[in-house]
Short mmCIF file of C-alpha atoms in Angstrom, two decimals:
data_model
loop_
_atom_site.label_atom_id
_atom_site.label_comp_id
_atom_site.label_asym_id
_atom_site.label_seq_id
_atom_site.Cartn_x
_atom_site.Cartn_y
_atom_site.Cartn_z
CA UNK A 1 28.78 222.17 74.70
CA UNK A 2 31.28 219.67 73.27
CA UNK A 3 33.69 221.36 70.74
CA UNK A 4 34.50 218.68 68.34
CA UNK A 5 37.17 218.11 65.73
CA UNK A 6 37.15 215.66 62.93
CA UNK A 7 40.18 213.87 61.54
CA UNK A 8 39.77 212.38 58.04
CA UNK A 9 37.13 213.50 55.72
CA UNK A 10 35.49 210.84 53.95
CA UNK A 11 32.03 209.54 53.92
CA UNK A 12 31.65 209.06 57.64
CA UNK A 13 33.10 212.40 58.49
CA UNK A 14 30.40 214.14 55.91
CA UNK A 15 27.62 212.00 57.87
CA UNK A 16 28.93 213.32 61.32
CA UNK A 17 29.11 216.91 60.09
CA UNK A 18 25.74 216.77 58.43
CA UNK A 19 24.14 215.34 61.57
CA UNK A 20 25.78 217.45 64.12
CA UNK A 21 23.42 220.26 63.51
CA UNK A 22 20.45 218.21 64.92
CA UNK A 23 22.18 218.25 68.43
CA UNK A 24 21.95 220.71 71.25
CA UNK A 25 24.97 219.94 72.91
CA UNK A 26 27.71 219.79 70.13
CA UNK A 27 29.40 221.91 67.62
CA UNK A 28 31.81 221.04 65.00
CA UNK A 29 34.77 223.55 65.35
CA UNK A 30 37.75 221.86 63.45
CA UNK A 31 39.00 219.54 60.86
CA UNK A 32 42.16 217.82 59.85
CA UNK A 33 42.96 216.03 56.51
CA UNK A 34 46.09 215.09 54.57
CA UNK A 35 44.32 215.74 51.28
CA UNK A 36 44.16 219.32 50.59
CA UNK A 37 41.35 219.32 48.13
CA UNK A 38 38.98 217.52 50.54
CA UNK A 39 40.21 219.95 53.40
CA UNK A 40 39.27 222.86 51.30
CA UNK A 41 35.68 221.53 50.08
CA UNK A 42 35.04 220.37 53.57
CA UNK A 43 35.95 223.54 55.10
CA UNK A 44 33.69 225.61 52.55
CA UNK A 45 30.54 223.36 52.79
CA UNK A 46 30.81 223.20 56.70
CA UNK A 47 31.83 226.80 57.00
CA UNK A 48 34.83 225.82 59.33
CA UNK A 49 37.30 228.88 60.24
CA UNK A 50 40.57 228.85 58.82
CA UNK A 51 42.42 228.79 62.02
CA UNK A 52 40.80 225.42 62.78
CA UNK A 53 41.34 223.89 59.44
CA UNK A 54 44.63 221.65 59.47
CA UNK A 55 46.44 219.46 57.12
CA UNK A 56 48.29 218.17 60.12
CA UNK A 57 46.35 215.78 62.34
CA UNK A 58 48.66 216.69 65.55
CA UNK A 59 47.75 220.34 65.02
CA UNK A 60 44.06 219.59 65.40
CA UNK A 61 44.84 217.22 68.20
CA UNK A 62 46.99 219.70 70.18
CA UNK A 63 44.32 222.72 69.54
CA UNK A 64 42.91 224.37 72.53
CA UNK A 65 39.81 225.08 70.59
CA UNK A 66 39.01 221.31 70.80
CA UNK A 67 37.24 219.21 73.57
CA UNK A 68 36.79 215.79 71.61
CA UNK A 69 37.98 214.21 68.32
CA UNK A 70 36.01 212.19 65.92
CA UNK A 71 38.51 209.46 64.13
CA UNK A 72 37.19 208.79 60.69
CA UNK A 73 40.35 207.74 59.04
CA UNK A 74 41.23 204.38 57.60
CA UNK A 75 41.33 201.47 60.03
CA UNK A 76 45.17 201.06 60.04
CA UNK A 77 45.63 204.59 61.48
CA UNK A 78 43.17 204.54 64.40
CA UNK A 79 45.72 203.19 67.10
CA UNK A 80 48.29 205.95 66.36
CA UNK A 81 45.61 208.70 66.26
CA UNK A 82 44.06 207.39 69.74
CA UNK A 83 47.61 207.61 71.24
CA UNK A 84 48.11 211.02 70.32
CA UNK A 85 44.63 211.93 71.54
CA UNK A 86 45.00 210.33 74.68
CA UNK A 87 48.23 212.07 75.40
CA UNK A 88 46.60 215.56 74.66
CA UNK A 89 43.76 214.77 76.83
CA UNK A 90 41.20 214.75 74.07
CA UNK A 91 38.11 212.51 74.39
CA UNK A 92 37.75 210.48 71.50
CA UNK A 93 34.83 208.83 69.27
CA UNK A 94 36.43 206.57 66.90
CA UNK A 95 34.97 204.83 63.93
CA UNK A 96 34.69 201.20 64.02
CA UNK A 97 36.84 199.08 64.16
CA UNK A 98 38.99 200.89 66.65
CA UNK A 99 41.89 198.69 65.95
CA UNK A 100 42.87 195.95 63.57
CA UNK A 101 43.10 193.29 66.05
CA UNK A 102 43.37 192.14 70.01
CA UNK A 103 46.91 193.25 70.28
CA UNK A 104 46.38 196.77 69.19
CA UNK A 105 43.31 196.91 71.13
CA UNK A 106 45.22 196.37 74.38
CA UNK A 107 47.74 199.13 73.42
CA UNK A 108 44.88 201.55 72.75
CA UNK A 109 43.10 200.57 75.99
CA UNK A 110 46.43 201.48 78.21
CA UNK A 111 46.81 204.79 76.46
CA UNK A 112 43.01 205.70 77.30
CA UNK A 113 43.23 204.49 80.79
CA UNK A 114 46.73 205.90 81.37
CA UNK A 115 45.67 209.41 80.39
CA UNK A 116 41.97 209.23 81.89
CA UNK A 117 40.40 210.40 78.64
CA UNK A 118 36.63 209.09 77.54
CA UNK A 119 36.47 206.95 74.72
CA UNK A 120 33.78 205.40 72.69
CA UNK A 121 33.60 203.39 69.30
CA UNK A 122 31.39 204.60 66.67
CA UNK A 123 28.77 201.71 66.43
CA UNK A 124 25.91 204.02 66.13
CA UNK A 125 22.87 201.80 66.50
CA UNK A 126 23.68 201.28 69.96
CA UNK A 127 22.45 204.78 71.06
CA UNK A 128 19.42 204.67 68.91
CA UNK A 129 15.90 204.55 70.84
CA UNK A 130 15.10 201.49 69.12
CA UNK A 131 17.97 199.53 70.71
CA UNK A 132 17.00 200.86 74.27
CA UNK A 133 13.46 199.68 73.60
CA UNK A 134 14.46 196.14 72.53
CA UNK A 135 16.64 195.87 75.83
CA UNK A 136 13.60 197.07 77.90
CA UNK A 137 11.20 194.49 76.33
CA UNK A 138 13.70 191.50 76.91
CA UNK A 139 14.27 192.80 80.39
CA UNK A 140 10.76 192.84 81.33
CA UNK A 141 10.32 189.20 79.74
CA UNK A 142 7.74 189.98 77.22
CA UNK A 143 8.88 187.10 75.19
CA UNK A 144 9.94 185.05 78.14
CA UNK A 145 13.73 183.83 78.43
CA UNK A 146 15.92 184.33 75.57
CA UNK A 147 16.64 180.96 73.83
CA UNK A 148 18.13 181.90 70.52
CA UNK A 149 19.33 184.89 68.66
CA UNK A 150 19.95 184.83 64.70
CA UNK A 151 21.38 188.17 63.20
CA UNK A 152 22.92 189.18 59.89
CA UNK A 153 24.37 192.27 58.09
CA UNK A 154 25.53 191.91 54.49
CA UNK A 155 25.76 193.86 51.35
CA UNK A 156 27.05 193.26 47.83
CA UNK A 157 30.30 194.78 46.57
CA UNK A 158 30.23 194.22 43.04
CA UNK A 159 33.53 195.30 41.96
CA UNK A 160 36.40 194.32 43.99
CA UNK A 161 39.00 197.20 44.24
CA UNK A 162 42.31 195.78 45.80
CA UNK A 163 43.48 199.22 47.04
CA UNK A 164 40.12 199.99 48.78
CA UNK A 165 39.53 199.73 52.49
CA UNK A 166 37.27 196.85 52.31
CA UNK A 167 39.54 194.75 50.43
CA UNK A 168 42.90 195.80 51.29
CA UNK A 169 44.77 193.75 54.10
CA UNK A 170 46.94 196.42 55.23
CA UNK A 171 44.03 198.91 55.62
CA UNK A 172 42.16 196.53 57.80
CA UNK A 173 39.71 195.17 55.24
CA UNK A 174 37.53 192.25 55.27
CA UNK A 175 33.66 191.43 56.21
CA UNK A 176 34.60 190.75 59.86
CA UNK A 177 36.50 193.87 60.58
CA UNK A 178 34.04 195.95 58.82
CA UNK A 179 30.75 194.86 59.96
CA UNK A 180 31.22 191.81 62.22
CA UNK A 181 31.30 194.35 65.18
CA UNK A 182 27.49 194.95 64.80
CA UNK A 183 26.23 191.15 65.43
CA UNK A 184 28.93 190.83 68.15
CA UNK A 185 28.22 194.46 69.70
CA UNK A 186 24.39 193.24 70.08
CA UNK A 187 25.26 190.13 72.11
CA UNK A 188 27.74 191.98 74.14
CA UNK A 189 24.60 194.52 74.91
CA UNK A 190 22.38 191.71 76.05
CA UNK A 191 24.93 189.54 78.10
CA UNK A 192 27.74 191.96 79.14
CA UNK A 193 27.23 191.25 82.83
CA UNK A 194 27.52 187.38 82.66
CA UNK A 195 29.17 186.66 79.37
CA UNK A 196 30.20 182.67 79.29
CA UNK A 197 30.62 183.16 75.47
CA UNK A 198 31.80 180.26 73.24
CA UNK A 199 32.26 180.13 69.36
CA UNK A 200 31.22 176.65 68.51
CA UNK A 201 31.91 176.94 64.93
CA UNK A 202 33.02 179.49 62.37
CA UNK A 203 33.15 179.43 58.44
CA UNK A 204 33.82 181.75 55.76
CA UNK A 205 35.47 182.37 52.30
CA UNK A 206 37.82 184.99 50.89
CA UNK A 207 38.12 187.49 48.38
CA UNK A 208 41.02 187.31 45.66
CA UNK A 209 42.85 189.93 47.78
CA UNK A 210 42.99 187.53 50.88
CA UNK A 211 40.54 189.24 53.00
CA UNK A 212 37.37 187.43 54.24
CA UNK A 213 34.47 188.45 52.06
CA UNK A 214 31.91 186.41 54.30
CA UNK A 215 31.69 184.74 57.39
CA UNK A 216 29.20 182.92 59.82
CA UNK A 217 29.58 182.03 63.52
CA UNK A 218 27.56 179.80 65.94
CA UNK A 219 27.94 180.79 69.39
CA UNK A 220 26.55 179.74 72.57
CA UNK A 221 26.19 181.98 75.69
CA UNK A 222 25.83 180.66 79.36
CA UNK A 223 25.57 177.06 77.77
CA UNK A 224 21.88 177.63 76.83
CA UNK A 225 21.28 180.52 74.43
CA UNK A 226 22.39 179.72 70.86
CA UNK A 227 23.24 182.46 68.53
CA UNK A 228 23.84 182.36 64.85
CA UNK A 229 25.59 185.56 63.10
CA UNK A 230 26.63 186.08 59.69
CA UNK A 231 28.02 188.97 57.68
CA UNK A 232 29.09 189.37 54.10
CA UNK A 233 30.42 192.20 51.60
CA UNK A 234 29.90 189.50 48.79
CA UNK A 235 26.06 189.28 49.09
CA UNK A 236 22.83 191.31 50.39
CA UNK A 237 21.72 189.38 53.46
CA UNK A 238 18.32 190.07 55.41
CA UNK A 239 20.00 192.62 57.87
CA UNK A 240 17.86 191.84 60.56
CA UNK A 241 17.77 190.21 64.25
CA UNK A 242 15.34 187.45 65.35
CA UNK A 243 15.21 186.71 68.95
CA UNK A 244 13.32 183.91 69.93
CA UNK A 245 12.15 183.44 73.55
CA UNK A 246 10.48 180.78 75.54
CA UNK A 247 7.14 182.77 75.19
CA UNK A 248 7.27 184.47 72.00
CA UNK A 249 10.00 186.47 69.44
CA UNK A 250 11.05 189.62 68.34
CA UNK A 251 11.99 190.62 64.85
CA UNK A 252 14.24 193.80 64.45
CA UNK A 253 13.58 194.76 60.84
CA UNK A 254 16.36 197.46 60.51
CA UNK A 255 18.66 196.61 63.47
CA UNK A 256 22.05 198.10 62.29
CA UNK A 257 20.86 201.45 60.62
CA UNK A 258 17.58 202.30 62.04
CA UNK A 259 15.88 205.49 60.82
CA UNK A 260 13.87 208.13 62.67
CA UNK A 261 10.97 205.83 62.20
CA UNK A 262 11.43 202.02 62.61
CA UNK A 263 9.35 198.89 63.49
CA UNK A 264 9.71 195.74 65.67
CA UNK A 265 7.76 192.67 64.99
CA UNK A 266 6.54 191.17 68.33
CA UNK A 267 4.99 187.73 69.05
CA UNK A 268 3.81 187.22 72.41
CA UNK A 269 2.32 184.05 73.55
CA UNK A 270 -0.72 184.00 70.81
CA UNK A 271 -0.62 187.62 70.12
CA UNK A 272 1.22 189.55 67.36
CA UNK A 273 1.83 193.28 67.25
CA UNK A 274 3.96 195.82 65.49
CA UNK A 275 5.77 198.30 67.79
CA UNK A 276 6.45 201.73 66.14
CA UNK A 277 9.32 203.74 67.26
CA UNK A 278 9.93 207.36 66.56
CA UNK A 279 13.52 208.87 67.17
CA UNK A 280 13.68 212.67 67.20
CA UNK A 281 17.34 212.58 65.87
CA UNK A 282 18.77 210.73 62.86
CA UNK A 283 21.14 207.67 63.83
CA UNK A 284 24.35 209.78 63.68
CA UNK A 285 22.83 212.95 65.48
CA UNK A 286 21.76 210.55 68.18
CA UNK A 287 25.10 209.12 68.81
CA UNK A 288 26.65 212.61 68.79
CA UNK A 289 24.30 213.94 71.44
CA UNK A 290 24.69 211.02 73.64
CA UNK A 291 28.40 210.67 73.24
CA UNK A 292 28.95 214.70 73.99
CA UNK A 293 26.71 213.97 76.99
CA UNK A 294 28.57 211.36 78.52
CA UNK A 295 31.75 213.93 77.64
CA UNK A 296 30.37 216.45 79.54
CA UNK A 297 29.29 214.10 82.49
CA UNK A 298 32.63 212.17 82.49
CA UNK A 299 30.62 208.88 81.84
CA UNK A 300 32.68 206.23 80.28
CA UNK A 301 30.58 203.19 80.84
CA UNK A 302 27.35 203.92 79.14
CA UNK A 303 25.65 200.58 78.44
CA UNK A 304 23.80 201.81 75.21
CA UNK A 305 27.15 202.97 73.63
CA UNK A 306 30.26 201.16 73.11
CA UNK A 307 33.08 202.26 75.71
CA UNK A 308 36.44 200.81 75.74
CA UNK A 309 35.66 197.53 77.90
CA UNK A 310 33.04 196.81 75.59
CA UNK A 311 35.38 197.70 72.57
CA UNK A 312 38.13 195.35 73.83
CA UNK A 313 35.71 192.33 74.28
CA UNK A 314 34.26 192.79 70.73
CA UNK A 315 37.73 193.04 69.38
CA UNK A 316 38.65 190.08 71.06
CA UNK A 317 35.78 187.94 69.53
CA UNK A 318 36.43 189.47 66.21
CA UNK A 319 39.98 188.29 66.23
CA UNK A 320 38.76 184.61 67.60
CA UNK A 321 36.41 184.54 64.82
CA UNK A 322 38.62 186.06 61.97
CA UNK A 323 41.53 183.34 63.07
CA UNK A 324 38.88 180.61 63.20
CA UNK A 325 37.89 180.77 59.62
CA UNK A 326 41.55 180.81 58.63
CA UNK A 327 41.97 177.39 60.02
#
């Protein structure tokens, strides 16, 4: 049983706390927030013991009652918290993006490896049953060899709030940092072992606050597989993945936030069928269950989660993508 603490009590922390009850290997023990009102209401709602309710991040991190920390604070705070967790030998699940750029990612990785802790980044779709089934279908060559991949993730934010995490540069705002990790992490899942990865072209636009509010990139992998990725916080996109193979295609209708029931559209040769996927746990409970199991077994390289080596590759490409659209 992994005893969890949460740092930062916003929307994602609430989803974590609401979902952990679906698991059988995890328990929420402690919380920390610099906002006393949030701390009080969260404590009461989720019945956290007073002794494990902290107005100091350091006190939770150093607590002997806690095995692992879920970092759900603003993006610009992640690096310092990862450092402190590492030094206190606490395993970490950190919300994406785990750092603001490639340089910070390298620092975080050094702390994680030096202190020999287990680390995963919170890109929850990767641990969902749907993702495993997609990988199995591709590995079994049901649609032949992969020829191309198109993926998108976008939603419309109608009102720009300069102080919000999405639109504030200092807080790590922008569409690439916030959701670019989704299409990039899917490519990493498929091609992690042999990743000759080139960004051929990148485009994007910027909000009035200076952060990117939409971006596209054309990528070629191993000189043969053409990939097109698109993200936006300006417009609603299809939010799908289309994988074309030499003998068919797969359309993933809800790749990034799959429900307990989800579907794949599969065309193989001249036949077409829908594959229905049932998951016992919701997407966040699935992640907690899997990450807790990995922490118990000291597994830090789970292919269907985003460990530190995967996070480093994703952040490298996020930073490259971000720099390319500024040119």
